[in-house]
Structures are given as C-alpha cells and as structure tokens.
C-alpha cells in the first residue's frame, strides 16, 4: 500500500511511502509482519519481496514521485540492494532505516551506506525523537531525510515542549541539508503548527490513508 507525502511549500505530492500489508487475520499490521519475519529469520526474504513489489509498482507512480521504502537494519548488508530490481530506480528511492538499534550489528556499516549513496539512493532515519537509538542513527547515517516520530506530532499544537523539540530538529536538519518529514498528521491544527516550525514534508490521515495504488487527487487543504 502507498501513502502520499506532501510538500509543505508547493502543497503538491512529493512522493509515497510503501507500507507492507497482509490479508491474513494474524498479520493485521506491519509490525506483526516484521516481527514474524524476525522470529522466523526471514527478514532478508521479506525485504527482498517488498523491494521487488515496489520496483514493479513504480511504473504506475506519477512521474518524478519519490518512493520511500522501509529498510530493516539487517537489510543494509543485503547485496541485492546494489542490483536490480530496486537499483534500477534508485534515484527515485529514499531508504527509511528502521530498527536503528541494530545498526551496530551490520558489518562494514559505514562502507555499505557509502555504496548505497553511490548507487543513487537517499537515506532517511525513521522515528526521530523516539529515543537514543534514533538520535544516534542520525549521527551515524548523516541522512538526507529525517522522519519525526509520531509521538512528537500528536497534539503538537497544544504542547509547547514538543514545539520546541521540533523547531530544534528542523533547525538542525536545515544545517545538515536534510528534509524533515512530519508523519501521522491527523488534524488541521497539527498541520499548521508543523508547517510553521519548518517541516518540509507532511504525511498522515488528514491528507490520505494508505491505498493499494498511487492516489493523486490529494491536497493539503482538502480537509
């Protein structure tokens, strides 16, 4: 499934996040699927299946749209990232690194990230602000994109401390040349405050839910 991500400045679709889904009742969310893959030692197989699906679907996406693809830390060591199929569209792809606490277990981590950038990928740190691991990952990865943890976004219009944190993150990201994505936006009030605090990209149910396809009739002011 794909959820639109909007550009706060142009108010147009910037790209889409690819979100893994299953029709099985035991797998009602992405977390359950990833957890099962870890239990069964199948994270590499799952990651390859997701990337193959995104590559197949990419031809149906609007021209120039960026595709955000979640990447388990273990996947950083998978050589298939540097070959087809996703490699063929790498310059349209942002790899969102999840499970940042596991980065230290990846052999030759820094060299692998360098190779991914040389191949054309951009790197994102997901869930920034969720804890020490995400902040440490930002220092290690030096990402082109940072995604705010949903807990910072929720009710931010009523929480001065959250506003100060997001303002600081936005300022730091600007200094580093990184884009800031605020995800999980559900209200107009959250949207307006996040824009005022300097977030570059916006994502959430306020604009569109994930769909099996690439929704194009999406506007920031639709709500």
mmCIF file with all atom_site columns, C-alpha atoms in Angstrom:
data_model
loop_
_atom_site.group_PDB
_atom_site.id
_atom_site.type_symbol
_atom_site.label_atom_id
_atom_site.label_alt_id
_atom_site.label_comp_id
_atom_site.label_asym_id
_atom_site.label_entity_id
_atom_site.label_seq_id
_atom_site.pdbx_PDB_ins_code
_atom_site.Cartn_x
_atom_site.Cartn_y
_atom_site.Cartn_z
_atom_site.occupancy
_atom_site.B_iso_or_equiv
_atom_site.pdbx_formal_charge
_atom_site.auth_seq_id
_atom_site.auth_comp_id
_atom_site.auth_asym_id
_atom_site.auth_atom_id
_atom_site.pdbx_PDB_model_num
ATOM 1   C CA . UNK A 1 1   ? 0.000  0.000   0.000   1.00 0.00 ? 1   UNK A CA 1
ATOM 2   C CA . UNK A 1 2   ? 1.139  3.569   -0.654  1.00 0.00 ? 2   UNK A CA 1
ATOM 3   C CA . UNK A 1 3   ? 0.543  6.728   1.388   1.00 0.00 ? 3   UNK A CA 1
ATOM 4   C CA . UNK A 1 4   ? 1.132  10.159  -0.182  1.00 0.00 ? 4   UNK A CA 1
ATOM 5   C CA . UNK A 1 5   ? 3.711  12.563  1.234   1.00 0.00 ? 5   UNK A CA 1
ATOM 6   C CA . UNK A 1 6   ? 3.087  16.251  0.505   1.00 0.00 ? 6   UNK A CA 1
ATOM 7   C CA . UNK A 1 7   ? 5.500  19.124  0.005   1.00 0.00 ? 7   UNK A CA 1
ATOM 8   C CA . UNK A 1 8   ? 4.644  21.782  2.609   1.00 0.00 ? 8   UNK A CA 1
ATOM 9   C CA . UNK A 1 9   ? 5.864  24.564  0.334   1.00 0.00 ? 9   UNK A CA 1
ATOM 10  C CA . UNK A 1 10  ? 4.340  23.644  -3.033  1.00 0.00 ? 10  UNK A CA 1
ATOM 11  C CA . UNK A 1 11  ? 1.344  21.828  -1.467  1.00 0.00 ? 11  UNK A CA 1
ATOM 12  C CA . UNK A 1 12  ? 1.761  19.100  -4.100  1.00 0.00 ? 12  UNK A CA 1
ATOM 13  C CA . UNK A 1 13  ? 2.549  15.380  -3.801  1.00 0.00 ? 13  UNK A CA 1
ATOM 14  C CA . UNK A 1 14  ? 6.274  14.859  -3.248  1.00 0.00 ? 14  UNK A CA 1
ATOM 15  C CA . UNK A 1 15  ? 6.194  11.086  -3.051  1.00 0.00 ? 15  UNK A CA 1
ATOM 16  C CA . UNK A 1 16  ? 4.723  7.982   -1.441  1.00 0.00 ? 16  UNK A CA 1
ATOM 17  C CA . UNK A 1 17  ? 5.715  5.694   1.404   1.00 0.00 ? 17  UNK A CA 1
ATOM 18  C CA . UNK A 1 18  ? 5.435  1.992   0.598   1.00 0.00 ? 18  UNK A CA 1
ATOM 19  C CA . UNK A 1 19  ? 3.763  0.188   3.503   1.00 0.00 ? 19  UNK A CA 1
ATOM 20  C CA . UNK A 1 20  ? 3.698  -3.595  3.809   1.00 0.00 ? 20  UNK A CA 1
ATOM 21  C CA . UNK A 1 21  ? 0.236  -5.145  4.258   1.00 0.00 ? 21  UNK A CA 1
ATOM 22  C CA . UNK A 1 22  ? -1.196 -8.650  4.574   1.00 0.00 ? 22  UNK A CA 1
ATOM 23  C CA . UNK A 1 23  ? -4.650 -10.136 4.177   1.00 0.00 ? 23  UNK A CA 1
ATOM 24  C CA . UNK A 1 24  ? -4.028 -12.664 6.941   1.00 0.00 ? 24  UNK A CA 1
ATOM 25  C CA . UNK A 1 25  ? -6.008 -12.045 10.165  1.00 0.00 ? 25  UNK A CA 1
ATOM 26  C CA . UNK A 1 26  ? -2.894 -12.881 12.198  1.00 0.00 ? 26  UNK A CA 1
ATOM 27  C CA . UNK A 1 27  ? -0.957 -10.122 10.414  1.00 0.00 ? 27  UNK A CA 1
ATOM 28  C CA . UNK A 1 28  ? -3.108 -7.047  10.902  1.00 0.00 ? 28  UNK A CA 1
ATOM 29  C CA . UNK A 1 29  ? -0.265 -4.515  10.788  1.00 0.00 ? 29  UNK A CA 1
ATOM 30  C CA . UNK A 1 30  ? 3.267  -4.046  9.505   1.00 0.00 ? 30  UNK A CA 1
ATOM 31  C CA . UNK A 1 31  ? 4.744  -4.566  12.965  1.00 0.00 ? 31  UNK A CA 1
ATOM 32  C CA . UNK A 1 32  ? 3.272  -8.057  13.172  1.00 0.00 ? 32  UNK A CA 1
ATOM 33  C CA . UNK A 1 33  ? 4.670  -8.964  9.752   1.00 0.00 ? 33  UNK A CA 1
ATOM 34  C CA . UNK A 1 34  ? 8.162  -7.704  10.587  1.00 0.00 ? 34  UNK A CA 1
ATOM 35  C CA . UNK A 1 35  ? 8.057  -9.406  13.985  1.00 0.00 ? 35  UNK A CA 1
ATOM 36  C CA . UNK A 1 36  ? 7.124  -12.710 12.349  1.00 0.00 ? 36  UNK A CA 1
ATOM 37  C CA . UNK A 1 37  ? 9.958  -12.345 9.835   1.00 0.00 ? 37  UNK A CA 1
ATOM 38  C CA . UNK A 1 38  ? 12.415 -11.778 12.695  1.00 0.00 ? 38  UNK A CA 1
ATOM 39  C CA . UNK A 1 39  ? 11.137 -14.786 14.620  1.00 0.00 ? 39  UNK A CA 1
ATOM 40  C CA . UNK A 1 40  ? 11.461 -16.981 11.532  1.00 0.00 ? 40  UNK A CA 1
ATOM 41  C CA . UNK A 1 41  ? 14.813 -15.444 10.481  1.00 0.00 ? 41  UNK A CA 1
ATOM 42  C CA . UNK A 1 42  ? 13.196 -14.281 7.252   1.00 0.00 ? 42  UNK A CA 1
ATOM 43  C CA . UNK A 1 43  ? 13.845 -10.505 7.346   1.00 0.00 ? 43  UNK A CA 1
ATOM 44  C CA . UNK A 1 44  ? 16.059 -10.698 4.259   1.00 0.00 ? 44  UNK A CA 1
ATOM 45  C CA . UNK A 1 45  ? 13.413 -12.606 2.316   1.00 0.00 ? 45  UNK A CA 1
ATOM 46  C CA . UNK A 1 46  ? 10.705 -10.147 3.382   1.00 0.00 ? 46  UNK A CA 1
ATOM 47  C CA . UNK A 1 47  ? 12.853 -7.137  2.480   1.00 0.00 ? 47  UNK A CA 1
ATOM 48  C CA . UNK A 1 48  ? 13.594 -8.507  -0.975  1.00 0.00 ? 48  UNK A CA 1
ATOM 49  C CA . UNK A 1 49  ? 9.909  -9.232  -1.607  1.00 0.00 ? 49  UNK A CA 1
ATOM 50  C CA . UNK A 1 50  ? 8.937  -5.695  -0.603  1.00 0.00 ? 50  UNK A CA 1
ATOM 51  C CA . UNK A 1 51  ? 11.610 -4.096  -2.781  1.00 0.00 ? 51  UNK A CA 1
ATOM 52  C CA . UNK A 1 52  ? 10.651 -6.263  -5.752  1.00 0.00 ? 52  UNK A CA 1
ATOM 53  C CA . UNK A 1 53  ? 6.999  -5.250  -5.337  1.00 0.00 ? 53  UNK A CA 1
ATOM 54  C CA . UNK A 1 54  ? 7.881  -1.539  -5.144  1.00 0.00 ? 54  UNK A CA 1
ATOM 55  C CA . UNK A 1 55  ? 10.047 -1.794  -8.249  1.00 0.00 ? 55  UNK A CA 1
ATOM 56  C CA . UNK A 1 56  ? 7.198  -3.495  -10.124 1.00 0.00 ? 56  UNK A CA 1
ATOM 57  C CA . UNK A 1 57  ? 4.694  -0.844  -8.999  1.00 0.00 ? 57  UNK A CA 1
ATOM 58  C CA . UNK A 1 58  ? 6.943  2.154   -9.675  1.00 0.00 ? 58  UNK A CA 1
ATOM 59  C CA . UNK A 1 59  ? 5.878  2.433   -13.309 1.00 0.00 ? 59  UNK A CA 1
ATOM 60  C CA . UNK A 1 60  ? 2.358  3.298   -12.144 1.00 0.00 ? 60  UNK A CA 1
ATOM 61  C CA . UNK A 1 61  ? 3.526  6.142   -9.874  1.00 0.00 ? 61  UNK A CA 1
ATOM 62  C CA . UNK A 1 62  ? 3.261  9.763   -11.056 1.00 0.00 ? 62  UNK A CA 1
ATOM 63  C CA . UNK A 1 63  ? 6.376  10.835  -12.987 1.00 0.00 ? 63  UNK A CA 1
ATOM 64  C CA . UNK A 1 64  ? 9.080  12.153  -10.680 1.00 0.00 ? 64  UNK A CA 1
ATOM 65  C CA . UNK A 1 65  ? 7.419  10.956  -7.464  1.00 0.00 ? 65  UNK A CA 1
ATOM 66  C CA . UNK A 1 66  ? 9.863  9.844   -4.773  1.00 0.00 ? 66  UNK A CA 1
ATOM 67  C CA . UNK A 1 67  ? 9.289  6.397   -3.254  1.00 0.00 ? 67  UNK A CA 1
ATOM 68  C CA . UNK A 1 68  ? 10.037 5.854   0.440   1.00 0.00 ? 68  UNK A CA 1
ATOM 69  C CA . UNK A 1 69  ? 10.874 2.224   1.223   1.00 0.00 ? 69  UNK A CA 1
ATOM 70  C CA . UNK A 1 70  ? 11.376 0.892   4.742   1.00 0.00 ? 70  UNK A CA 1
ATOM 71  C CA . UNK A 1 71  ? 14.623 -0.954  5.280   1.00 0.00 ? 71  UNK A CA 1
ATOM 72  C CA . UNK A 1 72  ? 15.341 -3.158  8.280   1.00 0.00 ? 72  UNK A CA 1
ATOM 73  C CA . UNK A 1 73  ? 18.862 -2.574  9.604   1.00 0.00 ? 73  UNK A CA 1
ATOM 74  C CA . UNK A 1 74  ? 19.704 -6.184  8.693   1.00 0.00 ? 74  UNK A CA 1
ATOM 75  C CA . UNK A 1 75  ? 18.877 -5.390  5.057   1.00 0.00 ? 75  UNK A CA 1
ATOM 76  C CA . UNK A 1 76  ? 21.806 -2.985  4.856   1.00 0.00 ? 76  UNK A CA 1
ATOM 77  C CA . UNK A 1 77  ? 24.058 -5.993  4.422   1.00 0.00 ? 77  UNK A CA 1
ATOM 78  C CA . UNK A 1 78  ? 21.978 -7.487  1.590   1.00 0.00 ? 78  UNK A CA 1
ATOM 79  C CA . UNK A 1 79  ? 23.884 -7.243  -1.692  1.00 0.00 ? 79  UNK A CA 1
ATOM 80  C CA . UNK A 1 80  ? 20.603 -7.271  -3.646  1.00 0.00 ? 80  UNK A CA 1
ATOM 81  C CA . UNK A 1 81  ? 20.220 -3.584  -2.756  1.00 0.00 ? 81  UNK A CA 1
ATOM 82  C CA . UNK A 1 82  ? 23.044 -2.878  -5.171  1.00 0.00 ? 82  UNK A CA 1
ATOM 83  C CA . UNK A 1 83  ? 21.486 -4.854  -8.033  1.00 0.00 ? 83  UNK A CA 1
ATOM 84  C CA . UNK A 1 84  ? 18.119 -4.987  -9.780  1.00 0.00 ? 84  UNK A CA 1
ATOM 85  C CA . UNK A 1 85  ? 15.213 -4.546  -9.361  1.00 0.00 ? 85  UNK A CA 1
ATOM 86  C CA . UNK A 1 86  ? 15.134 -1.542  -6.985  1.00 0.00 ? 86  UNK A CA 1
ATOM 87  C CA . UNK A 1 87  ? 18.591 -0.396  -8.043  1.00 0.00 ? 87  UNK A CA 1
ATOM 88  C CA . UNK A 1 88  ? 17.134 0.442   -11.468 1.00 0.00 ? 88  UNK A CA 1
ATOM 89  C CA . UNK A 1 89  ? 15.068 3.265   -9.913  1.00 0.00 ? 89  UNK A CA 1
ATOM 90  C CA . UNK A 1 90  ? 17.429 4.110   -7.049  1.00 0.00 ? 90  UNK A CA 1
ATOM 91  C CA . UNK A 1 91  ? 17.476 7.855   -7.755  1.00 0.00 ? 91  UNK A CA 1
ATOM 92  C CA . UNK A 1 92  ? 13.756 7.950   -7.036  1.00 0.00 ? 92  UNK A CA 1
ATOM 93  C CA . UNK A 1 93  ? 14.098 5.987   -3.795  1.00 0.00 ? 93  UNK A CA 1
ATOM 94  C CA . UNK A 1 94  ? 14.590 7.019   -0.178  1.00 0.00 ? 94  UNK A CA 1
ATOM 95  C CA . UNK A 1 95  ? 15.532 4.094   2.071   1.00 0.00 ? 95  UNK A CA 1
ATOM 96  C CA . UNK A 1 96  ? 13.973 4.543   5.510   1.00 0.00 ? 96  UNK A CA 1
ATOM 97  C CA . UNK A 1 97  ? 16.143 2.798   8.085   1.00 0.00 ? 97  UNK A CA 1
ATOM 98  C CA . UNK A 1 98  ? 14.107 1.171   10.828  1.00 0.00 ? 98  UNK A CA 1
ATOM 99  C CA . UNK A 1 99  ? 15.333 -0.799  13.861  1.00 0.00 ? 99  UNK A CA 1
ATOM 100 C CA . UNK A 1 100 ? 18.174 1.711   14.313  1.00 0.00 ? 100 UNK A CA 1
ATOM 101 C CA . UNK A 1 101 ? 19.325 -0.008  17.495  1.00 0.00 ? 101 UNK A CA 1
ATOM 102 C CA . UNK A 1 102 ? 20.653 -2.840  15.314  1.00 0.00 ? 102 UNK A CA 1
ATOM 103 C CA . UNK A 1 103 ? 22.935 -0.665  13.167  1.00 0.00 ? 103 UNK A CA 1
ATOM 104 C CA . UNK A 1 104 ? 25.947 -1.681  15.213  1.00 0.00 ? 104 UNK A CA 1
ATOM 105 C CA . UNK A 1 105 ? 25.465 -5.302  14.159  1.00 0.00 ? 105 UNK A CA 1
ATOM 106 C CA . UNK A 1 106 ? 25.824 -4.530  10.432  1.00 0.00 ? 106 UNK A CA 1
ATOM 107 C CA . UNK A 1 107 ? 29.313 -5.466  9.135   1.00 0.00 ? 107 UNK A CA 1
ATOM 108 C CA . UNK A 1 108 ? 31.145 -2.583  7.419   1.00 0.00 ? 108 UNK A CA 1
ATOM 109 C CA . UNK A 1 109 ? 28.158 -0.363  8.139   1.00 0.00 ? 109 UNK A CA 1
ATOM 110 C CA . UNK A 1 110 ? 29.696 2.935   7.012   1.00 0.00 ? 110 UNK A CA 1
ATOM 111 C CA . UNK A 1 111 ? 31.052 1.425   3.795   1.00 0.00 ? 111 UNK A CA 1
ATOM 112 C CA . UNK A 1 112 ? 27.675 -0.108  2.965   1.00 0.00 ? 112 UNK A CA 1
ATOM 113 C CA . UNK A 1 113 ? 25.910 3.248   3.409   1.00 0.00 ? 113 UNK A CA 1
ATOM 114 C CA . UNK A 1 114 ? 28.518 4.878   1.164   1.00 0.00 ? 114 UNK A CA 1
ATOM 115 C CA . UNK A 1 115 ? 27.875 2.252   -1.521  1.00 0.00 ? 115 UNK A CA 1
ATOM 116 C CA . UNK A 1 116 ? 24.123 2.820   -1.333  1.00 0.00 ? 116 UNK A CA 1
ATOM 117 C CA . UNK A 1 117 ? 24.600 6.547   -1.863  1.00 0.00 ? 117 UNK A CA 1
ATOM 118 C CA . UNK A 1 118 ? 26.965 5.901   -4.750  1.00 0.00 ? 118 UNK A CA 1
ATOM 119 C CA . UNK A 1 119 ? 24.227 3.722   -6.261  1.00 0.00 ? 119 UNK A CA 1
ATOM 120 C CA . UNK A 1 120 ? 21.829 6.678   -6.140  1.00 0.00 ? 120 UNK A CA 1
ATOM 121 C CA . UNK A 1 121 ? 19.763 6.023   -3.026  1.00 0.00 ? 121 UNK A CA 1
ATOM 122 C CA . UNK A 1 122 ? 18.986 8.618   -0.392  1.00 0.00 ? 122 UNK A CA 1
ATOM 123 C CA . UNK A 1 123 ? 18.838 7.611   3.279   1.00 0.00 ? 123 UNK A CA 1
ATOM 124 C CA . UNK A 1 124 ? 16.205 8.511   5.873   1.00 0.00 ? 124 UNK A CA 1
ATOM 125 C CA . UNK A 1 125 ? 16.135 7.997   9.621   1.00 0.00 ? 125 UNK A CA 1
ATOM 126 C CA . UNK A 1 126 ? 12.669 6.958   10.725  1.00 0.00 ? 126 UNK A CA 1
ATOM 127 C CA . UNK A 1 127 ? 11.010 7.781   14.062  1.00 0.00 ? 127 UNK A CA 1
ATOM 128 C CA . UNK A 1 128 ? 13.424 10.570  15.026  1.00 0.00 ? 128 UNK A CA 1
ATOM 129 C CA . UNK A 1 129 ? 12.768 11.583  18.609  1.00 0.00 ? 129 UNK A CA 1
ATOM 130 C CA . UNK A 1 130 ? 11.616 8.131   19.707  1.00 0.00 ? 130 UNK A CA 1
ATOM 131 C CA . UNK A 1 131 ? 14.755 7.576   21.769  1.00 0.00 ? 131 UNK A CA 1
ATOM 132 C CA . UNK A 1 132 ? 18.523 7.466   21.884  1.00 0.00 ? 132 UNK A CA 1
ATOM 133 C CA . UNK A 1 133 ? 18.805 4.949   19.049  1.00 0.00 ? 133 UNK A CA 1
ATOM 134 C CA . UNK A 1 134 ? 17.193 7.292   16.514  1.00 0.00 ? 134 UNK A CA 1
ATOM 135 C CA . UNK A 1 135 ? 19.410 10.219  17.545  1.00 0.00 ? 135 UNK A CA 1
ATOM 136 C CA . UNK A 1 136 ? 22.489 8.012   17.380  1.00 0.00 ? 136 UNK A CA 1
ATOM 137 C CA . UNK A 1 137 ? 21.398 6.775   13.945  1.00 0.00 ? 137 UNK A CA 1
ATOM 138 C CA . UNK A 1 138 ? 21.140 10.362  12.723  1.00 0.00 ? 138 UNK A CA 1
ATOM 139 C CA . UNK A 1 139 ? 24.763 10.963  13.709  1.00 0.00 ? 139 UNK A CA 1
ATOM 140 C CA . UNK A 1 140 ? 25.925 7.710   12.091  1.00 0.00 ? 140 UNK A CA 1
ATOM 141 C CA . UNK A 1 141 ? 23.883 7.868   8.891   1.00 0.00 ? 141 UNK A CA 1
ATOM 142 C CA . UNK A 1 142 ? 24.009 11.631  8.178   1.00 0.00 ? 142 UNK A CA 1
ATOM 143 C CA . UNK A 1 143 ? 20.667 11.186  6.381   1.00 0.00 ? 143 UNK A CA 1
ATOM 144 C CA . UNK A 1 144 ? 19.183 13.232  3.558   1.00 0.00 ? 144 UNK A CA 1
ATOM 145 C CA . UNK A 1 145 ? 15.742 12.865  5.195   1.00 0.00 ? 145 UNK A CA 1
ATOM 146 C CA . UNK A 1 146 ? 14.571 12.611  8.809   1.00 0.00 ? 146 UNK A CA 1
ATOM 147 C CA . UNK A 1 147 ? 11.085 11.481  9.789   1.00 0.00 ? 147 UNK A CA 1
ATOM 148 C CA . UNK A 1 148 ? 9.666  12.733  13.068  1.00 0.00 ? 148 UNK A CA 1
ATOM 149 C CA . UNK A 1 149 ? 8.293  10.148  15.442  1.00 0.00 ? 149 UNK A CA 1
ATOM 150 C CA . UNK A 1 150 ? 4.509  10.260  15.592  1.00 0.00 ? 150 UNK A CA 1
ATOM 151 C CA . UNK A 1 151 ? 4.576  10.941  19.320  1.00 0.00 ? 151 UNK A CA 1
ATOM 152 C CA . UNK A 1 152 ? 6.092  14.363  18.586  1.00 0.00 ? 152 UNK A CA 1
ATOM 153 C CA . UNK A 1 153 ? 3.402  15.141  16.027  1.00 0.00 ? 153 UNK A CA 1
ATOM 154 C CA . UNK A 1 154 ? 0.350  14.150  18.015  1.00 0.00 ? 154 UNK A CA 1
ATOM 155 C CA . UNK A 1 155 ? -1.347 17.220  19.592  1.00 0.00 ? 155 UNK A CA 1
ATOM 156 C CA . UNK A 1 156 ? 1.725  19.358  18.936  1.00 0.00 ? 156 UNK A CA 1
ATOM 157 C CA . UNK A 1 157 ? -0.480 22.449  18.715  1.00 0.00 ? 157 UNK A CA 1
ATOM 158 C CA . UNK A 1 158 ? -1.194 22.120  22.453  1.00 0.00 ? 158 UNK A CA 1
ATOM 159 C CA . UNK A 1 159 ? 2.289  21.107  23.656  1.00 0.00 ? 159 UNK A CA 1
ATOM 160 C CA . UNK A 1 160 ? 4.948  23.825  23.881  1.00 0.00 ? 160 UNK A CA 1
ATOM 161 C CA . UNK A 1 161 ? 7.736  21.336  24.674  1.00 0.00 ? 161 UNK A CA 1
ATOM 162 C CA . UNK A 1 162 ? 7.012  19.325  21.535  1.00 0.00 ? 162 UNK A CA 1
ATOM 163 C CA . UNK A 1 163 ? 7.055  22.531  19.520  1.00 0.00 ? 163 UNK A CA 1
ATOM 164 C CA . UNK A 1 164 ? 10.480 23.445  20.859  1.00 0.00 ? 164 UNK A CA 1
ATOM 165 C CA . UNK A 1 165 ? 11.818 19.970  20.081  1.00 0.00 ? 165 UNK A CA 1
ATOM 166 C CA . UNK A 1 166 ? 10.512 20.003  16.508  1.00 0.00 ? 166 UNK A CA 1
ATOM 167 C CA . UNK A 1 167 ? 11.811 23.523  15.954  1.00 0.00 ? 167 UNK A CA 1
ATOM 168 C CA . UNK A 1 168 ? 15.262 22.384  17.112  1.00 0.00 ? 168 UNK A CA 1
ATOM 169 C CA . UNK A 1 169 ? 15.175 19.275  14.900  1.00 0.00 ? 169 UNK A CA 1
ATOM 170 C CA . UNK A 1 170 ? 14.093 21.348  11.897  1.00 0.00 ? 170 UNK A CA 1
ATOM 171 C CA . UNK A 1 171 ? 16.902 23.832  12.503  1.00 0.00 ? 171 UNK A CA 1
ATOM 172 C CA . UNK A 1 172 ? 19.498 21.067  12.825  1.00 0.00 ? 172 UNK A CA 1
ATOM 173 C CA . UNK A 1 173 ? 18.205 19.307  9.722   1.00 0.00 ? 173 UNK A CA 1
ATOM 174 C CA . UNK A 1 174 ? 18.411 22.531  7.750   1.00 0.00 ? 174 UNK A CA 1
ATOM 175 C CA . UNK A 1 175 ? 22.035 22.963  8.800   1.00 0.00 ? 175 UNK A CA 1
ATOM 176 C CA . UNK A 1 176 ? 22.761 19.393  7.677   1.00 0.00 ? 176 UNK A CA 1
ATOM 177 C CA . UNK A 1 177 ? 20.880 19.791  4.396   1.00 0.00 ? 177 UNK A CA 1
ATOM 178 C CA . UNK A 1 178 ? 18.245 17.215  5.337   1.00 0.00 ? 178 UNK A CA 1
ATOM 179 C CA . UNK A 1 179 ? 14.495 17.331  4.748   1.00 0.00 ? 179 UNK A CA 1
ATOM 180 C CA . UNK A 1 180 ? 12.116 16.875  7.698   1.00 0.00 ? 180 UNK A CA 1
ATOM 181 C CA . UNK A 1 181 ? 9.002  14.718  7.284   1.00 0.00 ? 181 UNK A CA 1
ATOM 182 C CA . UNK A 1 182 ? 6.199  15.012  9.827   1.00 0.00 ? 182 UNK A CA 1
ATOM 183 C CA . UNK A 1 183 ? 4.145  11.812  9.677   1.00 0.00 ? 183 UNK A CA 1
ATOM 184 C CA . UNK A 1 184 ? 0.931  10.819  11.390  1.00 0.00 ? 184 UNK A CA 1
ATOM 185 C CA . UNK A 1 185 ? -0.778 14.201  10.949  1.00 0.00 ? 185 UNK A CA 1
ATOM 186 C CA . UNK A 1 186 ? -4.473 13.923  11.720  1.00 0.00 ? 186 UNK A CA 1
ATOM 187 C CA . UNK A 1 187 ? -5.720 17.475  12.318  1.00 0.00 ? 187 UNK A CA 1
ATOM 188 C CA . UNK A 1 188 ? -5.536 20.861  10.620  1.00 0.00 ? 188 UNK A CA 1
ATOM 189 C CA . UNK A 1 189 ? -4.071 22.320  13.832  1.00 0.00 ? 189 UNK A CA 1
ATOM 190 C CA . UNK A 1 190 ? -1.182 19.836  13.782  1.00 0.00 ? 190 UNK A CA 1
ATOM 191 C CA . UNK A 1 191 ? -0.563 20.575  10.118  1.00 0.00 ? 191 UNK A CA 1
ATOM 192 C CA . UNK A 1 192 ? -0.431 24.342  10.613  1.00 0.00 ? 192 UNK A CA 1
ATOM 193 C CA . UNK A 1 193 ? 1.954  24.207  13.579  1.00 0.00 ? 193 UNK A CA 1
ATOM 194 C CA . UNK A 1 194 ? 4.285  21.733  11.859  1.00 0.00 ? 194 UNK A CA 1
ATOM 195 C CA . UNK A 1 195 ? 4.457  23.959  8.781   1.00 0.00 ? 195 UNK A CA 1
ATOM 196 C CA . UNK A 1 196 ? 5.239  26.966  10.968  1.00 0.00 ? 196 UNK A CA 1
ATOM 197 C CA . UNK A 1 197 ? 8.011  25.008  12.708  1.00 0.00 ? 197 UNK A CA 1
ATOM 198 C CA . UNK A 1 198 ? 9.804  24.357  9.433   1.00 0.00 ? 198 UNK A CA 1
ATOM 199 C CA . UNK A 1 199 ? 8.788  20.817  8.435   1.00 0.00 ? 199 UNK A CA 1
ATOM 200 C CA . UNK A 1 200 ? 9.375  20.256  4.725   1.00 0.00 ? 200 UNK A CA 1
ATOM 201 C CA . UNK A 1 201 ? 7.143  17.266  4.030   1.00 0.00 ? 201 UNK A CA 1
ATOM 202 C CA . UNK A 1 202 ? 3.814  16.173  5.510   1.00 0.00 ? 202 UNK A CA 1
ATOM 203 C CA . UNK A 1 203 ? 2.142  12.770  5.788   1.00 0.00 ? 203 UNK A CA 1
ATOM 204 C CA . UNK A 1 204 ? -0.923 11.485  7.578   1.00 0.00 ? 204 UNK A CA 1
ATOM 205 C CA . UNK A 1 205 ? -4.592 10.556  7.582   1.00 0.00 ? 205 UNK A CA 1
ATOM 206 C CA . UNK A 1 206 ? -5.541 14.248  7.343   1.00 0.00 ? 206 UNK A CA 1
ATOM 207 C CA . UNK A 1 207 ? -4.459 14.079  3.689   1.00 0.00 ? 207 UNK A CA 1
ATOM 208 C CA . UNK A 1 208 ? -4.861 10.431  2.717   1.00 0.00 ? 208 UNK A CA 1
ATOM 209 C CA . UNK A 1 209 ? -4.787 6.914   4.097   1.00 0.00 ? 209 UNK A CA 1
ATOM 210 C CA . UNK A 1 210 ? -2.598 4.224   2.512   1.00 0.00 ? 210 UNK A CA 1
ATOM 211 C CA . UNK A 1 211 ? -4.203 2.738   -0.593  1.00 0.00 ? 211 UNK A CA 1
ATOM 212 C CA . UNK A 1 212 ? -3.397 -0.085  -2.975  1.00 0.00 ? 212 UNK A CA 1
ATOM 213 C CA . UNK A 1 213 ? -2.255 2.268   -5.687  1.00 0.00 ? 213 UNK A CA 1
ATOM 214 C CA . UNK A 1 214 ? -0.959 5.816   -6.051  1.00 0.00 ? 214 UNK A CA 1
ATOM 215 C CA . UNK A 1 215 ? -3.608 8.353   -5.053  1.00 0.00 ? 215 UNK A CA 1
ATOM 216 C CA . UNK A 1 216 ? -3.089 11.577  -6.990  1.00 0.00 ? 216 UNK A CA 1
ATOM 217 C CA . UNK A 1 217 ? -6.114 13.711  -6.045  1.00 0.00 ? 217 UNK A CA 1
ATOM 218 C CA . UNK A 1 218 ? -4.638 14.744  -2.694  1.00 0.00 ? 218 UNK A CA 1
ATOM 219 C CA . UNK A 1 219 ? -4.364 18.310  -1.419  1.00 0.00 ? 219 UNK A CA 1
ATOM 220 C CA . UNK A 1 220 ? -3.036 19.856  1.766   1.00 0.00 ? 220 UNK A CA 1
ATOM 221 C CA . UNK A 1 221 ? -6.222 21.885  2.125   1.00 0.00 ? 221 UNK A CA 1
ATOM 222 C CA . UNK A 1 222 ? -8.566 19.018  1.359   1.00 0.00 ? 222 UNK A CA 1
ATOM 223 C CA . UNK A 1 223 ? -9.633 18.860  4.988   1.00 0.00 ? 223 UNK A CA 1
#
